[in-house]
GROMACS .gro file of N, CA and C in nm:
model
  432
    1UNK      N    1  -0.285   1.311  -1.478
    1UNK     CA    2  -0.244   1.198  -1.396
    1UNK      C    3  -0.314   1.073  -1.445
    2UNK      N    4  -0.213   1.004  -1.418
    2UNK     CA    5  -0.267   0.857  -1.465
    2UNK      C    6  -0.302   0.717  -1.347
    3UNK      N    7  -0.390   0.636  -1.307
    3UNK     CA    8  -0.402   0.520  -1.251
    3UNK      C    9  -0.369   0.420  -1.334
    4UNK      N   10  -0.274   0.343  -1.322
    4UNK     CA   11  -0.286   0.203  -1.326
    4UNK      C   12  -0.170   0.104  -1.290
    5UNK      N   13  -0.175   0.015  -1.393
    5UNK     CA   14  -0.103  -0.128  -1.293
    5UNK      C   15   0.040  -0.057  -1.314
    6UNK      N   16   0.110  -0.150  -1.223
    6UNK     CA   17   0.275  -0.170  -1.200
    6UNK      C   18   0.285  -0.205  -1.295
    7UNK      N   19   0.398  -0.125  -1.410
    7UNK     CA   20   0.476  -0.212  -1.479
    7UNK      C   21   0.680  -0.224  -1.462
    8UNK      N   22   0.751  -0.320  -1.497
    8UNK     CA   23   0.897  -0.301  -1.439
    8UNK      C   24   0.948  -0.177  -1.455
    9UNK      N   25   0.950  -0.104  -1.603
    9UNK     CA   26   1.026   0.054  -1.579
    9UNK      C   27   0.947   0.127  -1.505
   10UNK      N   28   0.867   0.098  -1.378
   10UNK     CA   29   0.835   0.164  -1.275
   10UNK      C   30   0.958   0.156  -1.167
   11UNK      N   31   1.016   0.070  -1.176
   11UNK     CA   32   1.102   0.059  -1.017
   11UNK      C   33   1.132   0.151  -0.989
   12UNK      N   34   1.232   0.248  -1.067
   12UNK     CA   35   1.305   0.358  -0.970
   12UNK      C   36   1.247   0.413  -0.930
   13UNK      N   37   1.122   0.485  -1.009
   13UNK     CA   38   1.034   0.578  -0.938
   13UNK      C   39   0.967   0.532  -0.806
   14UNK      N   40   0.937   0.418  -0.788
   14UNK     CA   41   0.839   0.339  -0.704
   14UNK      C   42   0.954   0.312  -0.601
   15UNK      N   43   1.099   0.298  -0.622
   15UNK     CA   44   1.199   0.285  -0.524
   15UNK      C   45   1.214   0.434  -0.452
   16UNK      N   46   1.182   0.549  -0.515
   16UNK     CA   47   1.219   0.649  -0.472
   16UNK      C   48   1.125   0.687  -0.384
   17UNK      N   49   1.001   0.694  -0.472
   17UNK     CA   50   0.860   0.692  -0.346
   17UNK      C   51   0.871   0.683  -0.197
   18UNK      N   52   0.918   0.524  -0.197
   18UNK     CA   53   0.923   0.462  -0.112
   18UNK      C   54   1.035   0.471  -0.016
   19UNK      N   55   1.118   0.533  -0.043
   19UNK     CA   56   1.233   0.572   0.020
   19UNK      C   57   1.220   0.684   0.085
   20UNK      N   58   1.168   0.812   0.019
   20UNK     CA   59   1.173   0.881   0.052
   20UNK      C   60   1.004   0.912   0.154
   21UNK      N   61   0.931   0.841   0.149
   21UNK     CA   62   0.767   0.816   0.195
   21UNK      C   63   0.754   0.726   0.315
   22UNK      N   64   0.841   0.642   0.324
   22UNK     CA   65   0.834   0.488   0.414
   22UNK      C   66   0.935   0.498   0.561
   23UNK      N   67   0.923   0.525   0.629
   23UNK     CA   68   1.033   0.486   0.712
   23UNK      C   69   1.088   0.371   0.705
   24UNK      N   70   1.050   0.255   0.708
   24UNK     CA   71   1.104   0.109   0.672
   24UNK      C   72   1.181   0.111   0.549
   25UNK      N   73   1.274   0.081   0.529
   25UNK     CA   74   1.362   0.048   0.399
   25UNK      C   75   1.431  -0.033   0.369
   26UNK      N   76   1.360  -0.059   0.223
   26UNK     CA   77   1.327  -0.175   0.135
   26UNK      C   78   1.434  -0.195  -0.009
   27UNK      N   79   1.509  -0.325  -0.013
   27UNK     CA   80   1.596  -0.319  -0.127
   27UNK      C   81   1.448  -0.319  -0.266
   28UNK      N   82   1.558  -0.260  -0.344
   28UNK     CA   83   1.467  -0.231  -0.492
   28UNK      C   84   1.397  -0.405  -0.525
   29UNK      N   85   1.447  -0.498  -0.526
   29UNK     CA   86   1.440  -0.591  -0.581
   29UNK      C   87   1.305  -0.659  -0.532
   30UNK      N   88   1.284  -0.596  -0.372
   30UNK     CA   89   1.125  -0.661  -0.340
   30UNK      C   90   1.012  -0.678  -0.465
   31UNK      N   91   1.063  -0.539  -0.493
   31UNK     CA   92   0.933  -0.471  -0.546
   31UNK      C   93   0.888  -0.560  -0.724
   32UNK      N   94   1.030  -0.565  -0.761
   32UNK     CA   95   0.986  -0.670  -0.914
   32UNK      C   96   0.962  -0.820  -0.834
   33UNK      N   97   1.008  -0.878  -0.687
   33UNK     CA   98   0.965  -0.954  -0.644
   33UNK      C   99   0.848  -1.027  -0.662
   34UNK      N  100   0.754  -0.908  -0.634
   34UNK     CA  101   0.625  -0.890  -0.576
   34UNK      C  102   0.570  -0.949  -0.733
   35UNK      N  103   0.574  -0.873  -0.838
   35UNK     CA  104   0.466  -0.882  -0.943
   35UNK      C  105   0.417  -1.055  -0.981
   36UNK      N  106   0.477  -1.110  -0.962
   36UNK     CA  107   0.421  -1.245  -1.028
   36UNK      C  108   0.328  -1.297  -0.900
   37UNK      N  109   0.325  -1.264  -0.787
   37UNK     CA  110   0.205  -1.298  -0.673
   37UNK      C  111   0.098  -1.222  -0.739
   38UNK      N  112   0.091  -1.125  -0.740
   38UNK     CA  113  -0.085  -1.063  -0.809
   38UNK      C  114  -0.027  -0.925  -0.876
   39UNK      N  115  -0.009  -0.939  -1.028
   39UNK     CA  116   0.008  -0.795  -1.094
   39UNK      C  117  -0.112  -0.706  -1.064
   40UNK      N  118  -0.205  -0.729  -1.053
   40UNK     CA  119  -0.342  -0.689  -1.053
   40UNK      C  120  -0.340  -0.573  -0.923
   41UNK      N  121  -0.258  -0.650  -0.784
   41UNK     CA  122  -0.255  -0.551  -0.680
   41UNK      C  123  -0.148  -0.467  -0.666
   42UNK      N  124  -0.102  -0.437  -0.811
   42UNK     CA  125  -0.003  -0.313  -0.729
   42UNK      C  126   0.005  -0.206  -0.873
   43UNK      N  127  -0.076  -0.105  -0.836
   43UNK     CA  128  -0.083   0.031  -0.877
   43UNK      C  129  -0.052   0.150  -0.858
   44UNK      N  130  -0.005   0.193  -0.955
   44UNK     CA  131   0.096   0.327  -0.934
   44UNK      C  132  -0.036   0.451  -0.988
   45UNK      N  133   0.031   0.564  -0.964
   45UNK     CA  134  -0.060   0.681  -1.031
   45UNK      C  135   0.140   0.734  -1.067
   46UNK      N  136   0.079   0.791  -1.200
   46UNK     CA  137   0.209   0.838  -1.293
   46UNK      C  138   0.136   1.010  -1.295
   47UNK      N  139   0.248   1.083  -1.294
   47UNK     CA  140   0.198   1.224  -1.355
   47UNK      C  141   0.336   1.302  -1.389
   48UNK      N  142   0.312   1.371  -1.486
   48UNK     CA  143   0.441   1.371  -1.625
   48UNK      C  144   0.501   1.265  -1.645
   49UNK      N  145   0.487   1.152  -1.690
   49UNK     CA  146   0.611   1.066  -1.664
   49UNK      C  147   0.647   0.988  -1.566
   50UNK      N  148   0.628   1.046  -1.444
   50UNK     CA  149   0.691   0.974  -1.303
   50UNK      C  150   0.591   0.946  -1.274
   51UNK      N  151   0.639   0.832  -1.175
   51UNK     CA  152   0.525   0.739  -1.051
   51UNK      C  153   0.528   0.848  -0.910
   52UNK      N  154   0.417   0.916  -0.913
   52UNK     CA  155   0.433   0.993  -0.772
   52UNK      C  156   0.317   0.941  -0.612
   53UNK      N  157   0.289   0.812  -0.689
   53UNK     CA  158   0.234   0.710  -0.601
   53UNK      C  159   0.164   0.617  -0.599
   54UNK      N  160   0.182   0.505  -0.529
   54UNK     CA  161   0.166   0.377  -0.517
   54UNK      C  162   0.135   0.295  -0.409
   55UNK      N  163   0.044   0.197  -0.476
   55UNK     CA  164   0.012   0.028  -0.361
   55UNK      C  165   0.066  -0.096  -0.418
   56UNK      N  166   0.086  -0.158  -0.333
   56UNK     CA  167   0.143  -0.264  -0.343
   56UNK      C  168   0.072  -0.335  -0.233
   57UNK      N  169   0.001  -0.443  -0.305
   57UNK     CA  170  -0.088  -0.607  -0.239
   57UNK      C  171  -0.032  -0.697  -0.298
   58UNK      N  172  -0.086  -0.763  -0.218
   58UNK     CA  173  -0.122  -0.936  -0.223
   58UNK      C  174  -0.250  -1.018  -0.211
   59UNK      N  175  -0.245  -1.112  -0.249
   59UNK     CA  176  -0.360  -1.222  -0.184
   59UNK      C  177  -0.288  -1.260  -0.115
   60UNK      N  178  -0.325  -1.270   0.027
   60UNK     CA  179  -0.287  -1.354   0.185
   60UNK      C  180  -0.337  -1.470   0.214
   61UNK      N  181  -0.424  -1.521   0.057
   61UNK     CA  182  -0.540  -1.666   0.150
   61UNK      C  183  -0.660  -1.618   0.091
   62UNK      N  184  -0.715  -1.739   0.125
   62UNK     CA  185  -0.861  -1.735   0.043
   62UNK      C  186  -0.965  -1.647   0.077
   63UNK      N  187  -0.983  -1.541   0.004
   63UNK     CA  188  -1.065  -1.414   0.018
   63UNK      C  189  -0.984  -1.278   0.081
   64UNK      N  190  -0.872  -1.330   0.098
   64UNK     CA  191  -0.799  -1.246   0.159
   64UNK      C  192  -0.654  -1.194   0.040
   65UNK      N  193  -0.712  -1.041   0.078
   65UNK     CA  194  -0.587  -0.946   0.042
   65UNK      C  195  -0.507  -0.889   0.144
   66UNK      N  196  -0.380  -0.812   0.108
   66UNK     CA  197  -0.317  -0.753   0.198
   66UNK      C  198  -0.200  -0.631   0.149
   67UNK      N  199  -0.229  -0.497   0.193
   67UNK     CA  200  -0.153  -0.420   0.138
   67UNK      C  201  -0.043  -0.437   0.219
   68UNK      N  202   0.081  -0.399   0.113
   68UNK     CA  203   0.195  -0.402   0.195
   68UNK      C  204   0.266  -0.312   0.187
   69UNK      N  205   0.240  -0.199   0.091
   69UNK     CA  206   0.282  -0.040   0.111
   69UNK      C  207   0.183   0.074   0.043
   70UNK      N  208   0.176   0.145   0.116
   70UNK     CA  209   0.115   0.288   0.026
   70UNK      C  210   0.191   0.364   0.097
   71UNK      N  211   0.212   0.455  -0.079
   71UNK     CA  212   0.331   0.565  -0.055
   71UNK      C  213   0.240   0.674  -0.155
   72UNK      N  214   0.278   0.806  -0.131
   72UNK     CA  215   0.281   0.931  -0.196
   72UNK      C  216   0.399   1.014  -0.198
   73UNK      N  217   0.403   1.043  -0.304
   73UNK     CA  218   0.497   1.175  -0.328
   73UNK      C  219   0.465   1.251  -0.194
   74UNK      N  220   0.557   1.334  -0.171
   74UNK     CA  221   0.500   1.414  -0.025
   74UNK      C  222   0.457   1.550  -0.129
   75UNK      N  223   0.500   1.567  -0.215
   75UNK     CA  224   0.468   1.696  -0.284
   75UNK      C  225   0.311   1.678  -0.375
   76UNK      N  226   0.248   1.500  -0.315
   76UNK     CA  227   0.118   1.531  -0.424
   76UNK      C  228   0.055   1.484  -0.278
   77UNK      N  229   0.101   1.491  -0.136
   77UNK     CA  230   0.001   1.463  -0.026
   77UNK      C  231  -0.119   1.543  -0.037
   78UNK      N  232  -0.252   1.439   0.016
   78UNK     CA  233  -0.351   1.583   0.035
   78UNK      C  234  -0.393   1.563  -0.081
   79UNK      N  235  -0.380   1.552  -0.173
   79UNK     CA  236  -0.473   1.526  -0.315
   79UNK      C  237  -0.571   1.453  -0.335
   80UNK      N  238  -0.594   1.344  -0.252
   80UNK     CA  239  -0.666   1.203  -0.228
   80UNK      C  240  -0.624   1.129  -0.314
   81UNK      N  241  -0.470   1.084  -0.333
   81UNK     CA  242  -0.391   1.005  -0.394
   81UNK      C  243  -0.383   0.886  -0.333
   82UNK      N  244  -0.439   0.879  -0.215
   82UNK     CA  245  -0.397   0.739  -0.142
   82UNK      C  246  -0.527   0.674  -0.116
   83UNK      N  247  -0.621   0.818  -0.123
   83UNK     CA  248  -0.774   0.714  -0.129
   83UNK      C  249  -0.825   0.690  -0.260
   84UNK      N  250  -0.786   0.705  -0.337
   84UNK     CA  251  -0.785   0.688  -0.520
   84UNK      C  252  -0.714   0.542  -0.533
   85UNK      N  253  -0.620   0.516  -0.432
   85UNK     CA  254  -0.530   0.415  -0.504
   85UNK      C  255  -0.620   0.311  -0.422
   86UNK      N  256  -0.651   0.349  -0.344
   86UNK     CA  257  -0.679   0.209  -0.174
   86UNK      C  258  -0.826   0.208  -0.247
   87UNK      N  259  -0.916   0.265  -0.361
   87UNK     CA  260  -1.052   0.255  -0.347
   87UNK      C  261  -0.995   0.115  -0.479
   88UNK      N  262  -0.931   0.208  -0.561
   88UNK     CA  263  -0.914   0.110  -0.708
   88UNK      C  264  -0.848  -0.018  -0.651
   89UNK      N  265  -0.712  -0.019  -0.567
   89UNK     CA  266  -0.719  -0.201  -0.529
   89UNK      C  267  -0.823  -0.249  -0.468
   90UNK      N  268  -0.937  -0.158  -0.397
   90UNK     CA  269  -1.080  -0.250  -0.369
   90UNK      C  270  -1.147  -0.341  -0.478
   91UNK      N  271  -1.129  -0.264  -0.549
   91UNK     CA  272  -1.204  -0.266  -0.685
   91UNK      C  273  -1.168  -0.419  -0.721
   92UNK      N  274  -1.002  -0.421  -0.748
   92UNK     CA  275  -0.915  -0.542  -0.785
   92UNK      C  276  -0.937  -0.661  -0.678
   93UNK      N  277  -0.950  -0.584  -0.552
   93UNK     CA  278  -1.030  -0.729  -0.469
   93UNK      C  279  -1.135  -0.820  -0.477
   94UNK      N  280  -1.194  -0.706  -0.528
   94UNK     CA  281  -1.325  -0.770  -0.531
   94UNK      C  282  -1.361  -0.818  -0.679
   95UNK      N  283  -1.280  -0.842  -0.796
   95UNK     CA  284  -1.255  -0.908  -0.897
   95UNK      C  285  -1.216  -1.013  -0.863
   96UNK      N  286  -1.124  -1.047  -0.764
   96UNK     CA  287  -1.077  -1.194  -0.721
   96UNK      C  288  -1.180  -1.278  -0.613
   97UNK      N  289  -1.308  -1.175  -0.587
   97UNK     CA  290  -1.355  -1.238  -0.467
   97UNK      C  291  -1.347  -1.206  -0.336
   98UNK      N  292  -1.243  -1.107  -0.365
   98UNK     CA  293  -1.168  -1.079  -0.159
   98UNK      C  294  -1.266  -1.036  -0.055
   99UNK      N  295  -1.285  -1.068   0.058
   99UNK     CA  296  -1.365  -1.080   0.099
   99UNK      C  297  -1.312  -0.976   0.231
  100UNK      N  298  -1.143  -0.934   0.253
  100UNK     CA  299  -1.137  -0.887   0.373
  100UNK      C  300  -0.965  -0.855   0.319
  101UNK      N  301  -0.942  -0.713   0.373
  101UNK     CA  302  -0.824  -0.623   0.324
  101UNK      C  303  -0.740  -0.619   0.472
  102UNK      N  304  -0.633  -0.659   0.489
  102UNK     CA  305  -0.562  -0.625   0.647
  102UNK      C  306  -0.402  -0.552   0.582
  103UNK      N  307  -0.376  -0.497   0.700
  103UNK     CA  308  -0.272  -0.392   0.674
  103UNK      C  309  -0.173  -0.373   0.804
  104UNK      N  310  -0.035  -0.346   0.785
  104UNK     CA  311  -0.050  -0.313   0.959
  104UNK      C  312   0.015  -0.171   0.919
  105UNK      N  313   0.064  -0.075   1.019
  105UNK     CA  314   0.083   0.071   0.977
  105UNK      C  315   0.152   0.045   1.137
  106UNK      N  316   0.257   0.155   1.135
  106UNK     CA  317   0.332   0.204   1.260
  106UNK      C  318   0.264   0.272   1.375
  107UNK      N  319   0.302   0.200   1.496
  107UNK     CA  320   0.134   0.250   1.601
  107UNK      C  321   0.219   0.424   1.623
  108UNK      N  322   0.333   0.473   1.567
  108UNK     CA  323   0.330   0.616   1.596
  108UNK      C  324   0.258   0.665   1.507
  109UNK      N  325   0.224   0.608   1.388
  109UNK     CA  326   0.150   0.694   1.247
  109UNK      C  327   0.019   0.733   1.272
  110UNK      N  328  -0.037   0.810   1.358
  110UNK     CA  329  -0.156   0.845   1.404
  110UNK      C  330  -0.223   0.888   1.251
  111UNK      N  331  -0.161   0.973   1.160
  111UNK     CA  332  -0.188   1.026   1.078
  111UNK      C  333  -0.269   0.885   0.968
  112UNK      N  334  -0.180   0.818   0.915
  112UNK     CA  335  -0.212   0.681   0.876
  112UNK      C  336  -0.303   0.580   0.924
  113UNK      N  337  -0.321   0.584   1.042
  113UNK     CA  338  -0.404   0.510   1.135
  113UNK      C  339  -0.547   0.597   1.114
  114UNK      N  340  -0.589   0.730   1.151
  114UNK     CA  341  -0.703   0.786   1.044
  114UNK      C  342  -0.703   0.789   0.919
  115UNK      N  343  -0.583   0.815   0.855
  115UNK     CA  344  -0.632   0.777   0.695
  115UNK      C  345  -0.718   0.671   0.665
  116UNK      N  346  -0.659   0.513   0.717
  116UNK     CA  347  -0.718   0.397   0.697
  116UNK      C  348  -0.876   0.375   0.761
  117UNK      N  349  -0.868   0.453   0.859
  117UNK     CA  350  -1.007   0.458   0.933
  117UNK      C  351  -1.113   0.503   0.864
  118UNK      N  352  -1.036   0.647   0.770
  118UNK     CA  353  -1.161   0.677   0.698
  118UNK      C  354  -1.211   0.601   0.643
  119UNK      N  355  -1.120   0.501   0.572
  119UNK     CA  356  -1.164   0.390   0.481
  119UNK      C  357  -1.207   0.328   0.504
  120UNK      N  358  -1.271   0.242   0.631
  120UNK     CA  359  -1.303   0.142   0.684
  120UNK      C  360  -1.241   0.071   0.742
  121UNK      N  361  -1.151   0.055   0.735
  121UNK     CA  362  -1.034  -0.010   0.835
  121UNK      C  363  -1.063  -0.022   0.986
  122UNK      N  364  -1.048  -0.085   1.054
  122UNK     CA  365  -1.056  -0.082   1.197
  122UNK      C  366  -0.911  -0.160   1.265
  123UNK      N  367  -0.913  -0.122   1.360
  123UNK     CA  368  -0.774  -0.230   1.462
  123UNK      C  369  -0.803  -0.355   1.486
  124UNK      N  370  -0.699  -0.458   1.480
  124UNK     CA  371  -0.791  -0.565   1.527
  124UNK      C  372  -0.682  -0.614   1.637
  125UNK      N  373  -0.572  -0.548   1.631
  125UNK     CA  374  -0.428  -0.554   1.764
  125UNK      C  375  -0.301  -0.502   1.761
  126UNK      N  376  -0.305  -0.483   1.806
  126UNK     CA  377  -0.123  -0.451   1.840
  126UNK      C  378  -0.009  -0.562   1.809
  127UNK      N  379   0.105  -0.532   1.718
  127UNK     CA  380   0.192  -0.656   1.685
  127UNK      C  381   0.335  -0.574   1.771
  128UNK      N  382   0.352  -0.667   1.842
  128UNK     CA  383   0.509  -0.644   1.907
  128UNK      C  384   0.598  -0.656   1.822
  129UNK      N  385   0.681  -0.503   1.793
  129UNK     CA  386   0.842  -0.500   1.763
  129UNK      C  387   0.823  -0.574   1.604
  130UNK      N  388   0.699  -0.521   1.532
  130UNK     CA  389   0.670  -0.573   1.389
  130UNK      C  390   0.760  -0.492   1.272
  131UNK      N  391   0.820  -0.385   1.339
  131UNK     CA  392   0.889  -0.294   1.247
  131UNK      C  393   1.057  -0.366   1.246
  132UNK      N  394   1.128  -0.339   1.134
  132UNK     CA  395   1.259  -0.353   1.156
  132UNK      C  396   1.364  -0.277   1.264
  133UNK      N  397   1.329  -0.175   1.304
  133UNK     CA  398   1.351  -0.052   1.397
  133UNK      C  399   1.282  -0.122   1.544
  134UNK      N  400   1.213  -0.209   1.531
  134UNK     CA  401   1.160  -0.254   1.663
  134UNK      C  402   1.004  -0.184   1.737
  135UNK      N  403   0.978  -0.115   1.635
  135UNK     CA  404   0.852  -0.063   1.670
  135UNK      C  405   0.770  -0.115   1.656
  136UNK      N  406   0.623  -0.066   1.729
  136UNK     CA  407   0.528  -0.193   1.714
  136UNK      C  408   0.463  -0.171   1.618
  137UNK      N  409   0.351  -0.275   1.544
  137UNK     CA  410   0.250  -0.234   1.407
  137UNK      C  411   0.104  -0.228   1.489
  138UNK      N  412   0.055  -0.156   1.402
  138UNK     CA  413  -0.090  -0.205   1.437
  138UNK      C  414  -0.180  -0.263   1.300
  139UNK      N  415  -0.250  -0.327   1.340
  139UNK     CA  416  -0.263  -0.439   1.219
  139UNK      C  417  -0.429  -0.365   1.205
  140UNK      N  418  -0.464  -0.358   1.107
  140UNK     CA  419  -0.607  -0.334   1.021
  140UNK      C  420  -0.631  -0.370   0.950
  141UNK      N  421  -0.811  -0.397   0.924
  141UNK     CA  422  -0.843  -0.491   0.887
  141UNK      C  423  -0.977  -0.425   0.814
  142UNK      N  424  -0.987  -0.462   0.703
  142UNK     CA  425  -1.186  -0.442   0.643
  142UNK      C  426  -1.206  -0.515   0.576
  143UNK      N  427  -1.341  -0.484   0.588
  143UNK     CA  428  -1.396  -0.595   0.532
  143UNK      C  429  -1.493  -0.534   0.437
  144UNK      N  430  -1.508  -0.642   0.264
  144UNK     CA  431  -1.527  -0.591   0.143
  144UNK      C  432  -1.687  -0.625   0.146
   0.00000   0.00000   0.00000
């Protein structure tokens, strides 16, 4: 297995990820969107060939990052694929300076909501009807 940056013949794989990983769904085109805001924050892990998971950030503001998806293969869950990816965009934060990581995650994702906790993450509120589906987010936040 491999870590590193997004490059474009990632999409499909990184579309599929995400499709099949995300409840929210996202046209392909976000995703080459994204790269010219910060190539730096969005890393895939490849194994044979394929992208079997990925982050995708931003800078939000001065000192500030912000993930805006982590996905896994469901067949590489449990590996610590998502704390491998969330430690290395630390890493990339704190090359730019970042001073503080926020996120929001689906307030049913209990599962996600401890993942991020392990990490440091904490709540900092509840966002009304933040999902496209109308569900609410809960927004998290750490600090680097």
């Amino acid at each position: 297995m491999q870590l590193r940056h997004y490059q474009n013949r990632d999409l499909a794989d990184v579309w599929l990820v995400a499709s099949e990983s995300l409840r929210e769904r996202y046209d392909p085109t976000l995703f080459t969107q994204l790269v010219p805001f910060w190539p730096d924050g969005l890393l895939v892990i490849e194994d044979l060939g394929r992208v079997v998971a990925f982050v995708f950030g931003v800078m939000s503001g001065a000192q500030q990052a912000r993930v805006l998806m982590l996905a896994v293969d469901r067949r590489y869950r449990g590996a610590g694929l998502g704390t491998l990816l969330t430690q290395e965009f630390f890493r990339e934060c704190g090359k730019k300076g970042v001073r503080q990581v926020s996120l929001e995650v689906r307030a049913s994702n209990i599962g996600a909501q401890r993942f991020y906790q392990r990490l440091g993450f904490f709540t900092v509120r509840r966002v009304s009807k933040y999902y496209s589906d109308g569900e609410d987010g809960i927004l998290l936040l750490r600090y680097l």
